[in-house]
XYZ file of C-alpha atoms in Angstrom:
359
model
C -31.259 -8.620 -91.296
C -30.102 -4.978 -91.384
C -26.497 -6.081 -90.842
C -26.699 -8.531 -93.756
C -28.175 -5.842 -96.016
C -25.457 -3.360 -95.005
C -22.746 -5.979 -95.495
C -24.151 -6.842 -98.933
C -24.126 -3.180 -99.976
C -20.586 -2.711 -98.659
C -19.368 -5.774 -100.544
C -21.103 -4.601 -103.715
C -19.430 -1.174 -103.481
C -15.998 -2.728 -102.859
C -16.456 -5.130 -105.779
C -17.474 -2.260 -108.041
C -14.326 -0.331 -107.072
C -11.798 -3.131 -107.668
C -13.349 -6.006 -109.635
C -12.164 -6.295 -113.242
C -15.732 -7.091 -114.305
C -16.744 -3.502 -113.564
C -13.651 -1.837 -115.033
C -15.404 -0.279 -118.024
C -18.524 0.530 -116.026
C -16.354 2.450 -113.519
C -14.762 4.500 -116.281
C -18.073 5.237 -118.002
C -19.662 6.300 -114.710
C -16.711 8.530 -113.856
C -16.562 10.144 -117.330
C -20.288 10.888 -117.322
C -20.253 12.195 -113.731
C -17.267 14.418 -114.415
C -18.876 15.790 -117.579
C -22.083 16.633 -115.693
C -20.080 18.304 -112.930
C -18.144 20.383 -115.477
C -21.386 21.202 -117.276
C -22.857 22.582 -114.052
C -19.934 25.059 -113.734
C -21.503 27.059 -116.604
C -18.246 28.755 -117.646
C -19.061 27.752 -121.210
C -22.097 30.062 -121.266
C -19.836 33.069 -121.880
C -19.391 31.795 -125.446
C -21.864 31.903 -128.307
C -23.705 29.197 -130.197
C -22.116 25.872 -130.930
C -18.795 27.124 -129.529
C -20.190 26.650 -126.031
C -19.943 22.904 -126.635
C -16.511 23.216 -128.251
C -15.231 25.062 -125.176
C -16.819 22.549 -122.844
C -15.298 19.580 -124.702
C -11.918 21.337 -124.947
C -11.718 21.894 -121.180
C -13.169 18.449 -120.474
C -10.537 16.722 -122.650
C -7.604 18.510 -120.996
C -8.847 17.901 -117.450
C -9.639 14.248 -118.130
C -6.172 13.766 -119.638
C -4.607 15.264 -116.496
C -6.711 13.041 -114.264
C -5.781 9.854 -116.131
C -2.094 10.783 -116.203
C -2.325 11.157 -112.431
C -4.180 7.858 -111.967
C -2.097 5.636 -114.242
C 1.354 7.260 -114.241
C 2.018 9.576 -111.291
C 0.234 7.624 -108.546
C 1.561 4.098 -109.394
C 5.111 5.174 -110.267
C 5.664 7.856 -107.638
C 3.040 7.964 -104.882
C 2.811 4.204 -104.332
C 6.618 4.046 -104.222
C 6.676 6.730 -101.461
C 8.272 9.364 -103.714
C 5.897 12.001 -102.378
C 7.931 15.138 -103.119
C 8.438 14.124 -106.744
C 4.728 13.261 -106.992
C 3.555 16.638 -105.644
C 6.067 18.511 -107.790
C 4.992 16.820 -111.015
C 1.336 17.111 -110.031
C 1.663 20.879 -109.590
C 3.615 21.232 -112.842
C 0.996 19.208 -114.696
C -1.788 21.326 -113.192
C -0.124 24.604 -114.170
C 0.570 23.348 -117.716
C -2.992 22.071 -118.112
C -4.636 25.280 -116.915
C -2.328 27.428 -119.059
C -3.234 25.273 -122.069
C -6.884 26.025 -121.335
C -6.140 29.747 -121.055
C -4.088 29.658 -124.249
C -6.909 27.872 -126.069
C -9.405 30.466 -124.882
C -7.226 33.311 -126.200
C -6.232 31.723 -129.527
C -9.217 29.638 -130.605
C -12.265 30.946 -128.785
C -11.584 34.652 -128.086
C -13.698 35.776 -131.071
C -16.702 33.827 -129.844
C -17.106 35.334 -126.386
C -20.452 37.008 -125.747
C -18.748 39.857 -123.844
C -15.354 41.432 -123.143
C -13.294 39.691 -120.451
C -10.428 41.741 -118.881
C -7.031 40.013 -118.784
C -6.908 40.279 -114.979
C -10.250 38.511 -114.758
C -9.000 35.867 -117.202
C -5.915 35.216 -115.041
C -8.106 35.029 -111.975
C -10.256 32.495 -113.762
C -7.201 30.412 -114.564
C -6.062 30.354 -110.930
C -9.599 29.546 -109.863
C -9.421 26.704 -112.367
C -6.251 25.447 -110.707
C -7.982 25.471 -107.338
C -10.937 23.699 -108.938
C -8.693 20.948 -110.351
C -6.838 20.260 -107.080
C -9.777 18.609 -105.239
C -10.703 16.667 -108.394
C -7.227 15.204 -108.790
C -6.831 14.558 -105.049
C -10.200 12.789 -105.059
C -9.073 10.484 -107.868
C -5.817 9.853 -105.975
C -7.828 8.932 -102.879
C -9.971 6.537 -104.914
C -6.816 4.941 -106.349
C -5.425 4.547 -102.828
C -8.706 3.001 -101.686
C -8.592 0.554 -104.612
C -5.019 -0.436 -103.736
C -5.929 -0.873 -100.060
C -8.901 -3.094 -100.931
C -6.856 -5.161 -103.413
C -3.977 -5.545 -100.955
C -6.351 -6.730 -98.239
C -7.997 -9.179 -100.614
C -4.575 -10.493 -101.682
C -3.471 -10.851 -98.043
C -6.650 -12.718 -97.096
C -6.496 -14.983 -100.138
C -2.798 -15.631 -99.591
C -3.434 -16.472 -95.937
C -6.235 -18.905 -96.828
C -4.256 -20.454 -99.670
C -1.143 -20.828 -97.515
C -3.195 -22.529 -94.812
C -4.721 -24.874 -97.387
C -1.307 -25.722 -98.816
C 0.130 -26.308 -95.348
C -2.689 -28.718 -94.559
C -2.175 -30.499 -97.873
C 1.562 -30.736 -97.248
C 1.019 -32.093 -93.748
C -1.436 -34.642 -95.121
C 0.799 -35.672 -98.038
C 4.218 -35.557 -96.393
C 3.857 -36.061 -92.662
C 1.370 -38.873 -92.786
C 1.406 -42.243 -91.008
C 2.311 -44.090 -94.207
C 5.365 -41.917 -94.784
C 6.529 -42.212 -91.173
C 5.823 -45.948 -91.161
C 8.048 -46.475 -94.210
C 10.813 -44.318 -92.778
C 10.769 -46.060 -89.402
C 10.783 -49.463 -91.096
C 13.810 -48.387 -93.104
C 15.522 -47.182 -89.928
C 14.712 -50.476 -88.196
C 16.290 -52.424 -91.046
C 19.335 -50.151 -91.122
C 19.931 -50.478 -87.376
C 20.660 -54.173 -87.956
C 22.710 -53.790 -91.130
C 24.252 -50.318 -90.922
C 23.821 -48.547 -87.535
C 25.846 -45.531 -88.700
C 23.577 -44.935 -91.659
C 20.516 -45.468 -89.453
C 21.752 -42.683 -87.177
C 22.127 -40.350 -90.178
C 18.615 -41.169 -91.363
C 17.164 -40.414 -87.914
C 18.893 -37.016 -87.875
C 17.613 -36.153 -91.344
C 14.113 -37.312 -90.495
C 14.230 -35.171 -87.340
C 15.333 -32.107 -89.316
C 12.666 -32.822 -91.927
C 9.893 -32.922 -89.330
C 11.220 -29.891 -87.440
C 11.143 -27.759 -90.577
C 7.600 -28.843 -91.416
C 6.276 -28.290 -87.901
C 8.035 -25.057 -86.909
C 9.687 -23.078 -89.709
C 6.788 -23.790 -92.060
C 4.555 -21.460 -90.000
C 6.857 -18.434 -90.357
C 6.280 -15.739 -92.971
C 9.882 -15.957 -94.217
C 12.648 -18.503 -93.834
C 16.307 -18.555 -94.749
C 17.132 -19.870 -98.197
C 19.677 -22.175 -96.553
C 16.907 -23.754 -94.460
C 14.819 -24.348 -97.566
C 17.794 -25.947 -99.326
C 18.479 -28.177 -96.306
C 14.839 -29.236 -96.333
C 15.018 -30.130 -100.030
C 18.199 -32.109 -99.369
C 16.657 -34.015 -96.449
C 13.540 -34.733 -98.493
C 15.584 -36.175 -101.352
C 17.906 -38.103 -99.043
C 14.941 -39.776 -97.396
C 13.498 -40.565 -100.815
C 16.826 -42.078 -101.866
C 16.659 -44.475 -98.917
C 13.207 -45.603 -99.991
C 14.082 -46.141 -103.660
C 16.850 -47.965 -105.414
C 18.552 -46.533 -108.512
C 17.516 -43.005 -107.513
C 20.029 -40.148 -107.600
C 19.755 -36.421 -107.015
C 21.872 -33.294 -106.999
C 21.435 -29.797 -105.556
C 23.678 -27.064 -106.914
C 23.790 -23.449 -105.724
C 25.320 -20.548 -107.636
C 24.893 -17.332 -105.688
C 27.522 -15.040 -107.218
C 28.262 -12.018 -105.034
C 25.305 -12.631 -102.709
C 25.147 -15.059 -99.817
C 22.340 -17.522 -99.250
C 22.854 -17.148 -95.491
C 21.174 -13.723 -95.555
C 18.506 -14.374 -98.181
C 14.935 -14.996 -97.038
C 12.052 -16.526 -99.002
C 8.546 -17.765 -98.110
C 8.730 -21.284 -96.614
C 7.950 -24.345 -98.723
C 8.063 -22.311 -101.917
C 9.727 -25.151 -103.832
C 8.154 -28.114 -102.040
C 5.299 -28.694 -104.491
C 7.708 -28.686 -107.423
C 9.958 -31.163 -105.619
C 7.031 -33.441 -104.728
C 5.947 -33.578 -108.363
C 9.525 -34.172 -109.490
C 9.918 -37.118 -107.105
C 6.561 -38.640 -108.088
C 7.161 -38.309 -111.831
C 10.724 -39.595 -111.645
C 9.638 -43.114 -110.634
C 10.650 -45.749 -113.192
C 8.523 -48.899 -113.051
C 11.246 -50.931 -114.781
C 13.788 -50.168 -112.075
C 16.015 -48.079 -114.350
C 18.030 -45.111 -113.172
C 15.906 -42.134 -112.174
C 16.999 -38.702 -110.994
C 16.085 -35.239 -109.753
C 18.417 -32.299 -110.383
C 18.003 -28.950 -108.661
C 19.874 -25.760 -109.422
C 19.460 -22.566 -107.393
C 21.225 -19.407 -108.539
C 21.027 -15.694 -107.863
C 21.665 -12.799 -110.216
C 21.279 -9.299 -108.812
C 17.910 -9.107 -107.073
C 16.504 -12.257 -108.713
C 16.579 -15.871 -107.548
C 16.411 -18.665 -110.135
C 15.134 -22.133 -109.257
C 15.398 -24.996 -111.750
C 14.206 -28.534 -111.114
C 14.679 -31.347 -113.642
C 13.425 -34.891 -113.173
C 13.557 -38.026 -115.302
C 10.307 -39.464 -116.653
C 9.026 -42.910 -117.461
C 6.353 -42.636 -120.142
C 4.915 -45.983 -119.043
C 4.325 -44.794 -115.482
C 0.968 -43.125 -114.824
C 0.257 -41.495 -111.472
C -2.914 -42.489 -109.684
C -3.187 -39.040 -108.044
C -2.614 -37.000 -111.185
C -5.595 -34.799 -110.372
C -4.228 -33.832 -106.954
C -0.800 -33.219 -108.449
C -2.290 -30.750 -110.913
C -4.146 -29.039 -108.093
C -0.865 -28.590 -106.231
C 0.702 -26.809 -109.202
C -2.376 -24.598 -109.556
C -2.162 -23.667 -105.878
C 1.539 -22.835 -105.968
C 1.037 -20.751 -109.126
C -1.703 -18.773 -107.416
C 0.464 -18.397 -104.331
C 3.266 -16.969 -106.470
C 0.816 -14.512 -108.025
C -0.282 -13.338 -104.583
C 3.275 -13.106 -103.253
C 4.979 -11.488 -106.222
C 2.150 -10.146 -108.393
C 3.607 -9.955 -111.933
C 7.295 -9.898 -110.909
C 7.821 -13.674 -111.035
C 8.310 -15.931 -114.038
C 7.310 -19.616 -114.092
C 7.938 -21.906 -117.044
C 7.161 -25.618 -117.171
C 8.675 -27.753 -119.918
C 7.408 -31.296 -120.464
C 9.454 -33.605 -122.674
C 9.203 -37.385 -123.222
C 12.107 -38.194 -120.891
C 12.424 -35.068 -118.743
C 10.244 -32.604 -116.894
C 11.682 -29.155 -116.123
C 10.569 -26.300 -113.868
C 12.070 -22.830 -114.314
C 11.133 -20.244 -111.685
C 12.414 -16.704 -111.239
C 11.406 -14.629 -108.193
C 12.638 -11.303 -106.784
C 14.427 -11.391 -103.413
C 15.216 -8.507 -101.096
């Protein structure tokens, strides 16, 4: 019982730190807490009347501005990108500028409202004490930001792991199932009698198809060439099953080589499955799937176009939509906001455009 209560409290604290639902509540709590802490310093009592509050708000505004610059500019753009020297340098510069602005404001705007004379040496000492006071505040906010990133990264890793496992199970159920193997083996049996050479090719492709699904699919990264070979084998096997079906796979890599480019396995499989399913023509007319993979700089572009028959309705449309939702969420977990996915649906064609960063 005690463990459950402790776990509940821990989860509640973690949710409060990172969940978007509590974003404004976090800021309000921090702003109020910081104001009360600054109020307890009592430096403002050396001024008279209403100017005590003016001084307090003046110092509060400058310090809060410094803190938020650190949280939303310096930490994400420098500290998280391991540019520690630049981060510390700019942090110190910002601290010195902020404290000097406070000292300047005291001398220019509030000097006439002091309740007693303050020697310049004491004023400078107060400024340096202010710098020392700001350091733990800013470092504390940096620590909180690091804790938030650590919690979010762990949540993303766990969700990605669970989602990947779910997708792998779905792919195994949908692709490597008895019905699929039964059809393939029947096709091979028929080809052995009519075209033994082609039957041998089909067996090799089926072997490569299964090997990729069973072994390379479990790795964190796989070569882009392996993924392309898998797409080719998948479409070749589909071509054997269907008449009047054509496909093409084009690669345009520019100055880079696909032999040294790695991507998460089965990243394009869901798109290809949907393309194959939607390309079926119930009237036996020509149907096709066209794939283009290109690379520009540090970005990989994947385009998949398939023909459509408006008279053909899929019986598993719900599951197909779920697959696209899963792959979209997987892309979000893998690439955060650095990927771009566009889906275009037209009467006779269905197009997927995907851009992802590659290292």
